[in-house]
PDB file of C-alpha atoms in Angstrom:
ATOM      1  CA  MET W  42     -25.101 -31.203  24.557  1.00 39.00           C
ATOM      2  CA  GLU W  43     -23.193 -27.512  23.875  1.00 50.00           C
ATOM      3  CA  THR W  44     -19.598 -27.446  24.843  1.00 62.00           C
ATOM      4  CA  THR W  45     -19.507 -23.782  26.995  1.00 75.00           C
ATOM      5  CA  LEU W  46     -16.397 -22.073  25.337  1.00 90.00           C
ATOM      6  CA  ALA W  47     -13.984 -21.268  27.813  1.00 94.00           C
ATOM      7  CA  ILE W  48     -13.434 -17.848  25.461  1.00 95.00           C
ATOM      8  CA  LYS W  49     -15.168 -15.507  23.178  1.00 95.00           C
ATOM      9  CA  LEU W  50     -14.166 -12.733  21.681  1.00 96.00           C
ATOM     10  CA  ASP W  51     -17.262 -11.045  19.921  1.00 96.00           C
ATOM     11  CA  GLY W  52     -16.326  -7.291  17.519  1.00 95.00           C
ATOM     12  CA  LEU W  53     -14.798  -6.936  20.088  1.00 96.00           C
ATOM     13  CA  SER W  54     -12.835  -2.755  19.691  1.00 96.00           C
ATOM     14  CA  LYS W  55     -11.516  -0.671  22.009  1.00 96.00           C
ATOM     15  CA  SER W  56     -10.377   2.313  20.896  1.00 95.00           C
ATOM     16  CA  PHE W  57      -8.033   5.524  23.306  1.00 94.00           C
ATOM     17  CA  GLY W  58      -9.470   8.723  21.681  1.00 91.00           C
ATOM     18  CA  ASN W  59      -8.770   8.564  17.671  1.00 91.00           C
ATOM     19  CA  GLN W  60      -6.566   5.271  18.862  1.00 92.00           C
ATOM     20  CA  LYS W  61      -7.861   2.529  17.399  1.00 94.00           C
ATOM     21  CA  ALA W  62      -5.972  -0.831  20.228  1.00 95.00           C
ATOM     22  CA  VAL W  63      -7.895  -2.711  19.560  1.00 95.00           C
ATOM     23  CA  VAL W  64     -10.078  -3.796  16.299  1.00 96.00           C
ATOM     24  CA  ASP W  65     -13.644  -5.984  15.667  1.00 96.00           C
ATOM     25  CA  LEU W  66     -11.478  -8.925  17.517  1.00 96.00           C
ATOM     26  CA  ASN W  67     -13.664 -12.271  17.181  1.00 96.00           C
ATOM     27  CA  LEU W  68     -11.877 -15.188  18.137  1.00 96.00           C
ATOM     28  CA  SER W  69     -13.060 -18.355  20.181  1.00 95.00           C
ATOM     29  CA  LEU W  70     -11.279 -20.726  22.474  1.00 96.00           C
ATOM     30  CA  SER W  71     -12.694 -24.185  23.562  1.00 94.00           C
ATOM     31  CA  GLN W  72     -12.049 -25.449  26.924  1.00 93.00           C
ATOM     32  CA  GLY W  73      -8.819 -26.751  27.133  1.00 93.00           C
ATOM     33  CA  GLU W  74      -7.157 -24.940  24.537  1.00 95.00           C
ATOM     34  CA  VAL W  75      -3.544 -23.324  24.335  1.00 96.00           C
ATOM     35  CA  PHE W  76      -4.068 -21.090  22.437  1.00 97.00           C
ATOM     36  CA  CYS W  77      -0.613 -17.942  21.929  1.00 96.00           C
ATOM     37  CA  LEU W  78      -0.890 -15.314  20.605  1.00 96.00           C
ATOM     38  CA  LEU W  79       1.611 -12.219  18.224  1.00 95.00           C
ATOM     39  CA  GLY W  80       2.207  -9.036  17.691  1.00 91.00           C
ATOM     40  CA  PRO W  81       4.986  -6.980  18.234  1.00 90.00           C
ATOM     41  CA  ASN W  82       4.623  -3.910  20.634  1.00 88.00           C
ATOM     42  CA  GLY W  83       1.761  -2.179  20.276  1.00 89.00           C
ATOM     43  CA  ALA W  84      -0.087  -4.526  18.647  1.00 92.00           C
ATOM     44  CA  GLY W  85      -2.706  -4.299  21.150  1.00 93.00           C
ATOM     45  CA  LYS W  86      -2.265  -7.336  22.784  1.00 93.00           C
ATOM     46  CA  THR W  87      -1.400  -6.234  26.147  1.00 92.00           C
ATOM     47  CA  THR W  88      -4.912  -4.463  26.019  1.00 95.00           C
ATOM     48  CA  THR W  89      -6.941  -7.237  24.513  1.00 95.00           C
ATOM     49  CA  ILE W  90      -5.593  -8.580  28.183  1.00 95.00           C
ATOM     50  CA  ASN W  91      -7.407  -6.250  29.820  1.00 94.00           C
ATOM     51  CA  LEU W  92     -10.486  -6.653  28.369  1.00 94.00           C
ATOM     52  CA  ILE W  93     -10.827 -10.358  28.671  1.00 94.00           C
ATOM     53  CA  LEU W  94      -9.978 -10.028  31.735  1.00 93.00           C
ATOM     54  CA  GLY W  95     -12.262  -6.843  32.071  1.00 91.00           C
ATOM     55  CA  ILE W  96     -10.093  -4.237  33.318  1.00 92.00           C
ATOM     56  CA  LEU W  97     -10.213  -2.225  30.846  1.00 93.00           C
ATOM     57  CA  PRO W  98     -15.076  -1.950  29.526  1.00 93.00           C
ATOM     58  CA  PRO W  99     -14.788  -2.499  25.225  1.00 94.00           C
ATOM     59  CA  SER W 100     -16.132   0.267  22.901  1.00 95.00           C
ATOM     60  CA  SER W 101     -17.683  -2.131  20.949  1.00 95.00           C
ATOM     61  CA  GLY W 102     -18.396  -6.237  21.710  1.00 95.00           C
ATOM     62  CA  ARG W 103     -18.596  -8.467  24.198  1.00 94.00           C
ATOM     63  CA  VAL W 104     -15.924 -11.021  26.706  1.00 95.00           C
ATOM     64  CA  THR W 105     -17.595 -13.630  27.367  1.00 94.00           C
ATOM     65  CA  VAL W 106     -15.919 -16.152  30.114  1.00 94.00           C
ATOM     66  CA  LEU W 107     -17.120 -19.514  30.306  1.00 92.00           C
ATOM     67  CA  GLY W 108     -20.819 -17.823  28.670  1.00 90.00           C
ATOM     68  CA  HIS W 109     -20.519 -15.689  31.565  1.00 91.00           C
ATOM     69  CA  GLU W 110     -20.281 -11.661  29.498  1.00 90.00           C
ATOM     70  CA  MET W 111     -18.067  -9.865  31.631  1.00 88.00           C
ATOM     71  CA  GLU W 112     -19.257  -6.284  31.243  1.00 84.00           C
ATOM     72  CA  GLN W 113     -22.270  -7.504  33.284  1.00 87.00           C
ATOM     73  CA  ASN W 114     -21.409 -10.668  35.482  1.00 86.00           C
ATOM     74  CA  ALA W 115     -16.992  -9.801  35.980  1.00 85.00           C
ATOM     75  CA  THR W 116     -17.120 -11.309  39.607  1.00 86.00           C
ATOM     76  CA  THR W 117     -18.708 -15.025  38.636  1.00 87.00           C
ATOM     77  CA  ALA W 118     -16.398 -14.570  35.602  1.00 85.00           C
ATOM     78  CA  LEU W 119     -13.602 -14.168  36.746  1.00 86.00           C
ATOM     79  CA  ARG W 120     -13.637 -17.024  40.096  1.00 85.00           C
ATOM     80  CA  GLN W 121     -12.895 -18.536  37.634  1.00 88.00           C
ATOM     81  CA  VAL W 122      -9.097 -17.453  35.910  1.00 92.00           C
ATOM     82  CA  SER W 123      -5.218 -16.579  36.978  1.00 90.00           C
ATOM     83  CA  PHE W 124      -3.729 -13.825  35.389  1.00 91.00           C
ATOM     84  CA  ILE W 125       0.549 -14.296  35.392  1.00 89.00           C
ATOM     85  CA  PRO W 126       2.047 -11.117  34.296  1.00 88.00           C
ATOM     86  CA  GLU W 127       5.126 -11.383  32.964  1.00 86.00           C
ATOM     87  CA  THR W 128       6.708  -9.748  35.536  1.00 87.00           C
ATOM     88  CA  VAL W 129       5.072 -11.827  39.351  1.00 89.00           C
ATOM     89  CA  SER W 130       4.786  -9.707  42.656  1.00 91.00           C
ATOM     90  CA  LEU W 131       4.804 -11.154  45.221  1.00 94.00           C
ATOM     91  CA  TYR W 132       5.730  -9.843  48.807  1.00 96.00           C
ATOM     92  CA  PRO W 133       9.886 -10.567  49.680  1.00 96.00           C
ATOM     93  CA  GLN W 134       9.368 -11.280  53.537  1.00 97.00           C
ATOM     94  CA  LEU W 135       6.844 -14.109  53.493  1.00 96.00           C
ATOM     95  CA  SER W 136       7.487 -17.115  51.660  1.00 96.00           C
ATOM     96  CA  GLY W 137       6.591 -19.028  48.877  1.00 96.00           C
ATOM     97  CA  LEU W 138       4.021 -20.819  50.600  1.00 96.00           C
ATOM     98  CA  GLU W 139       3.087 -17.690  52.561  1.00 95.00           C
ATOM     99  CA  ASN W 140       2.248 -15.529  50.119  1.00 95.00           C
ATOM    100  CA  LEU W 141      -0.128 -18.574  48.273  1.00 95.00           C
ATOM    101  CA  THR W 142      -1.498 -18.913  51.175  1.00 93.00           C
ATOM    102  CA  TYR W 143      -2.136 -15.144  51.162  1.00 93.00           C
ATOM    103  CA  PHE W 144      -3.548 -14.805  48.119  1.00 91.00           C
ATOM    104  CA  ALA W 145      -5.561 -17.224  47.483  1.00 90.00           C
ATOM    105  CA  GLU W 146      -7.390 -16.796  50.752  1.00 89.00           C
ATOM    106  CA  LEU W 147      -8.164 -12.863  49.478  1.00 87.00           C
ATOM    107  CA  ALA W 148      -9.745 -14.245  45.634  1.00 80.00           C
ATOM    108  CA  ASP W 149     -11.151 -16.857  47.650  1.00 75.00           C
ATOM    109  CA  ASN W 150     -12.325 -16.165  51.055  1.00 76.00           C
ATOM    110  CA  LYS W 151     -12.096 -18.354  52.779  1.00 80.00           C
ATOM    111  CA  LYS W 152      -9.069 -20.256  54.096  1.00 86.00           C
ATOM    112  CA  ILE W 153      -6.693 -22.298  52.593  1.00 87.00           C
ATOM    113  CA  ASP W 154      -6.226 -26.652  53.342  1.00 90.00           C
ATOM    114  CA  LEU W 155      -2.519 -25.965  53.255  1.00 91.00           C
ATOM    115  CA  ALA W 156      -1.403 -30.318  53.471  1.00 93.00           C
ATOM    116  CA  ARG W 157      -3.123 -28.994  49.656  1.00 92.00           C
ATOM    117  CA  ALA W 158      -0.826 -25.981  48.705  1.00 93.00           C
ATOM    118  CA  ALA W 159       2.393 -27.857  49.980  1.00 94.00           C
ATOM    119  CA  GLU W 160       1.184 -30.863  46.975  1.00 93.00           C
ATOM    120  CA  VAL W 161       0.868 -27.803  44.270  1.00 92.00           C
ATOM    121  CA  LEU W 162       4.497 -26.076  44.971  1.00 94.00           C
ATOM    122  CA  ASN W 163       5.601 -29.372  44.906  1.00 92.00           C
ATOM    123  CA  GLN W 164       3.733 -30.395  41.870  1.00 89.00           C
ATOM    124  CA  VAL W 165       4.892 -27.067  40.292  1.00 89.00           C
ATOM    125  CA  GLY W 166       8.386 -28.283  40.913  1.00 89.00           C
ATOM    126  CA  LEU W 167       9.631 -26.227  44.664  1.00 92.00           C
ATOM    127  CA  SER W 168      11.133 -28.573  46.931  1.00 93.00           C
ATOM    128  CA  GLU W 169      10.138 -27.946  50.230  1.00 94.00           C
ATOM    129  CA  LYS W 170      12.643 -25.922  51.239  1.00 95.00           C
ATOM    130  CA  GLU W 171      12.076 -23.586  48.491  1.00 95.00           C
ATOM    131  CA  TYR W 172       8.299 -22.855  48.893  1.00 94.00           C
ATOM    132  CA  LYS W 173       9.032 -21.972  52.720  1.00 96.00           C
ATOM    133  CA  GLN W 174      12.820 -19.414  51.310  1.00 96.00           C
ATOM    134  CA  PRO W 175      11.053 -15.916  51.813  1.00 96.00           C
ATOM    135  CA  ALA W 176      10.389 -15.198  48.026  1.00 96.00           C
ATOM    136  CA  GLY W 177      12.241 -12.373  47.881  1.00 95.00           C
ATOM    137  CA  SER W 178      15.112 -14.943  47.415  1.00 95.00           C
ATOM    138  CA  TYR W 179      13.499 -16.306  44.278  1.00 94.00           C
ATOM    139  CA  SER W 180      14.508 -16.298  40.203  1.00 91.00           C
ATOM    140  CA  LYS W 181      11.534 -15.407  37.995  1.00 88.00           C
ATOM    141  CA  GLY W 182      11.257 -18.550  37.097  1.00 89.00           C
ATOM    142  CA  MET W 183       9.933 -19.352  40.907  1.00 91.00           C
ATOM    143  CA  ARG W 184       8.127 -16.423  40.958  1.00 92.00           C
ATOM    144  CA  GLN W 185       6.492 -17.393  38.303  1.00 89.00           C
ATOM    145  CA  LYS W 186       6.229 -20.549  39.774  1.00 91.00           C
ATOM    146  CA  VAL W 187       4.300 -19.554  42.633  1.00 93.00           C
ATOM    147  CA  CYS W 188       1.425 -17.462  40.595  1.00 91.00           C
ATOM    148  CA  LEU W 189       1.315 -20.792  39.039  1.00 89.00           C
ATOM    149  CA  ALA W 190       0.490 -22.630  41.723  1.00 91.00           C
ATOM    150  CA  LEU W 191      -1.618 -20.551  42.703  1.00 91.00           C
ATOM    151  CA  ALA W 192      -3.967 -21.931  39.861  1.00 89.00           C
ATOM    152  CA  PHE W 193      -4.034 -24.512  39.796  1.00 89.00           C
ATOM    153  CA  TYR W 194      -4.560 -24.737  43.304  1.00 90.00           C
ATOM    154  CA  ARG W 195      -7.470 -22.839  42.495  1.00 88.00           C
ATOM    155  CA  ASN W 196      -8.511 -25.256  39.997  1.00 86.00           C
ATOM    156  CA  ALA W 197      -8.832 -21.932  37.512  1.00 89.00           C
ATOM    157  CA  GLN W 198     -10.459 -23.718  34.378  1.00 93.00           C
ATOM    158  CA  ILE W 199      -9.301 -20.666  32.454  1.00 94.00           C
ATOM    159  CA  LEU W 200      -5.309 -19.104  32.508  1.00 94.00           C
ATOM    160  CA  VAL W 201      -4.033 -15.736  31.127  1.00 95.00           C
ATOM    161  CA  LEU W 202      -0.614 -15.601  30.981  1.00 93.00           C
ATOM    162  CA  ASP W 203       1.853 -12.297  29.582  1.00 92.00           C
ATOM    163  CA  GLU W 204       5.508 -13.012  28.284  1.00 89.00           C
ATOM    164  CA  PRO W 205       5.757 -15.889  30.604  1.00 85.00           C
ATOM    165  CA  THR W 206       8.813 -17.367  29.189  1.00 84.00           C
ATOM    166  CA  SER W 207      10.365 -13.545  28.670  1.00 83.00           C
ATOM    167  CA  GLY W 208      13.581 -13.295  30.409  1.00 81.00           C
ATOM    168  CA  LEU W 209      13.807 -16.740  31.439  1.00 81.00           C
ATOM    169  CA  ASP W 210      16.573 -18.972  31.072  1.00 84.00           C
ATOM    170  CA  PRO W 211      16.144 -21.276  27.823  1.00 86.00           C
ATOM    171  CA  GLY W 212      15.362 -24.285  31.222  1.00 86.00           C
ATOM    172  CA  SER W 213      13.058 -22.559  32.913  1.00 84.00           C
ATOM    173  CA  ALA W 214      11.175 -21.145  30.797  1.00 85.00           C
ATOM    174  CA  ASN W 215      11.017 -25.133  28.887  1.00 87.00           C
ATOM    175  CA  GLU W 216      10.401 -26.100  32.116  1.00 86.00           C
ATOM    176  CA  PHE W 217       7.118 -23.242  32.737  1.00 85.00           C
ATOM    177  CA  LEU W 218       6.423 -25.333  28.907  1.00 88.00           C
ATOM    178  CA  ARG W 219       5.188 -28.523  30.879  1.00 89.00           C
ATOM    179  CA  LEU W 220       3.570 -27.367  33.381  1.00 88.00           C
ATOM    180  CA  ILE W 221       1.195 -25.292  31.042  1.00 90.00           C
ATOM    181  CA  SER W 222       1.152 -28.920  29.293  1.00 91.00           C
ATOM    182  CA  GLU W 223       0.410 -30.330  31.886  1.00 89.00           C
ATOM    183  CA  ALA W 224      -2.394 -27.711  32.757  1.00 90.00           C
ATOM    184  CA  ARG W 225      -4.620 -29.087  29.537  1.00 92.00           C
ATOM    185  CA  ASP W 226      -3.923 -31.916  30.181  1.00 91.00           C
ATOM    186  CA  ARG W 227      -6.196 -30.751  33.106  1.00 89.00           C
ATOM    187  CA  ASN W 228      -8.523 -29.190  30.356  1.00 92.00           C
ATOM    188  CA  GLN W 229      -7.447 -25.895  30.881  1.00 93.00           C
ATOM    189  CA  THR W 230      -8.194 -23.747  29.004  1.00 95.00           C
ATOM    190  CA  VAL W 231      -4.759 -21.378  28.641  1.00 96.00           C
ATOM    191  CA  PHE W 232      -4.262 -17.072  26.535  1.00 97.00           C
ATOM    192  CA  MET W 233      -1.114 -16.577  26.525  1.00 95.00           C
ATOM    193  CA  VAL W 234      -0.208 -13.524  24.512  1.00 94.00           C
ATOM    194  CA  THR W 235       4.171 -14.013  23.414  1.00 91.00           C
ATOM    195  CA  HIS W 236       6.646 -12.468  21.611  1.00 87.00           C
ATOM    196  CA  ASP W 237       8.109 -16.830  21.251  1.00 89.00           C
ATOM    197  CA  ILE W 238       6.762 -18.000  18.266  1.00 91.00           C
ATOM    198  CA  PHE W 239       9.300 -21.220  18.571  1.00 91.00           C
ATOM    199  CA  ARG W 240       7.641 -21.683  22.445  1.00 90.00           C
ATOM    200  CA  ALA W 241       4.838 -20.991  21.574  1.00 93.00           C
ATOM    201  CA  LYS W 242       4.383 -23.621  18.241  1.00 93.00           C
ATOM    202  CA  ALA W 243       5.789 -25.811  21.053  1.00 92.00           C
ATOM    203  CA  ILE W 244       2.967 -25.511  23.255  1.00 93.00           C
ATOM    204  CA  ALA W 245      -0.295 -23.637  21.176  1.00 95.00           C
ATOM    205  CA  ASP W 246      -3.211 -25.653  19.586  1.00 95.00           C
ATOM    206  CA  ARG W 247      -3.641 -22.113  17.569  1.00 96.00           C
ATOM    207  CA  ILE W 248      -1.297 -19.568  17.553  1.00 96.00           C
ATOM    208  CA  GLY W 249      -2.976 -16.055  15.920  1.00 96.00           C
ATOM    209  CA  ILE W 250      -1.320 -12.744  15.341  1.00 96.00           C
ATOM    210  CA  LEU W 251      -2.142  -9.721  15.653  1.00 95.00           C
ATOM    211  CA  ARG W 252      -0.853  -6.437  13.826  1.00 94.00           C
ATOM    212  CA  SER W 253      -3.032  -2.510  14.501  1.00 93.00           C
ATOM    213  CA  GLY W 254      -5.476  -4.223  16.362  1.00 94.00           C
ATOM    214  CA  ARG W 255      -6.910  -6.893  14.261  1.00 95.00           C
ATOM    215  CA  LEU W 256      -6.626 -10.269  13.780  1.00 96.00           C
ATOM    216  CA  VAL W 257      -5.061 -10.857  10.883  1.00 95.00           C
ATOM    217  CA  GLN W 258      -4.159 -14.481  10.782  1.00 94.00           C
ATOM    218  CA  GLU W 259      -5.124 -18.161  12.738  1.00 95.00           C
ATOM    219  CA  ILE W 260      -2.505 -21.631  12.724  1.00 94.00           C
ATOM    220  CA  ASP W 261      -3.373 -24.098  13.603  1.00 94.00           C
ATOM    221  CA  ALA W 262       0.190 -24.916  15.047  1.00 93.00           C
ATOM    222  CA  GLN W 263       0.347 -28.371  14.551  1.00 88.00           C
ATOM    223  CA  SER W 264       0.107 -28.636  11.478  1.00 92.00           C
ATOM    224  CA  ILE W 265       2.460 -26.493   9.876  1.00 92.00           C
ATOM    225  CA  SER W 266       6.653 -26.057  10.303  1.00 94.00           C
ATOM    226  CA  VAL W 267       8.217 -23.573  13.338  1.00 93.00           C
ATOM    227  CA  THR W 268      10.394 -21.649   9.238  1.00 94.00           C
ATOM    228  CA  ARG W 269       6.885 -21.171   7.978  1.00 94.00           C
ATOM    229  CA  ILE W 270       5.504 -20.128  11.528  1.00 94.00           C
ATOM    230  CA  GLU W 271       8.138 -17.653  11.225  1.00 93.00           C
ATOM    231  CA  GLU W 272       7.616 -16.633   8.014  1.00 93.00           C
ATOM    232  CA  ILE W 273       4.233 -15.876   8.041  1.00 93.00           C
ATOM    233  CA  TYR W 274       4.886 -13.479  10.983  1.00 92.00           C
ATOM    234  CA  LEU W 275       7.426 -11.691   8.932  1.00 92.00           C
ATOM    235  CA  GLU W 276       5.130 -10.674   6.119  1.00 91.00           C
ATOM    236  CA  TYR W 277       3.728  -8.756   7.834  1.00 90.00           C
ATOM    237  CA  PHE W 278       5.865  -6.968  10.060  1.00 85.00           C
ATOM    238  CA  ASN W 279       8.533  -6.523   7.191  1.00 78.00           C
ATOM    239  CA  ALA W 280       6.023  -5.085   4.953  1.00 58.00           C
TER     240      ALA W 280
END
C-alpha cells in the first residue's frame, strides 16, 4: 500500500506583483519526518509557511496535506495541522490550562477532556503549579510549551514551526527540541523554519536551504557534520 505523504509541494510559486517570493518549490515530507528549512530574512520562508497553511493562495503549483489539496479542501487538511509561531500569544489573564481549553474547544468544536489536557501540559514540562498560573507570567518557552501541548492534545499529525527556538536560552531550546523528537517518535511530521544551523542538525532528518524563494539544496542531516552544513550554507550566502 502506498503511504500518503504528510506534505507535498508541487511547483509551488508565489509572487507579489513583480516580486517572486517563492519559485517552483518541490518538496515531499514523509509522515514522522522532521524537515528544517534554513535561509536568511527575505528568502521566502514565511511565505512558504503561509502557503502550506493556506493563508496565501499560490500563484502557481499546489500544496497537498495528507492527501488533501489545500486550495480545494483546506478545512479538512488543517484539522490535522498545528502551527507554532515564533511568538506565541496567550490570554494573559487565563492560566495555561484555561488557554489550552479555550483554543482546543475553538479548534475542534467539542468539550475538552480536562484530565487529558492536564496530562499533556505535564508531558511538555509544565507542572500543575505552572499551568494553573496566569499566562501573563510565562516566559517565552512556557508559552511555546502550551502551544505544543495543544498540538499534542489535538493529535495533530503535522506541526509547522516558525523559528521555535529564537529567543530561548540554550536549556529551553534543547528542551523544546527534545519535545519535537518525542513528536517524531509518535509519527508526527514537523516542518520547521529556523536560522539555527546547529539545532537544525541536532533534530532534523533533512535540511533544506532556501535562497531568493528557491530550494537550492537538500541535505541528509544525519550523514553530514554541522561544520559542513554551515560551509554549504555560507557558500550560497557569502558569494
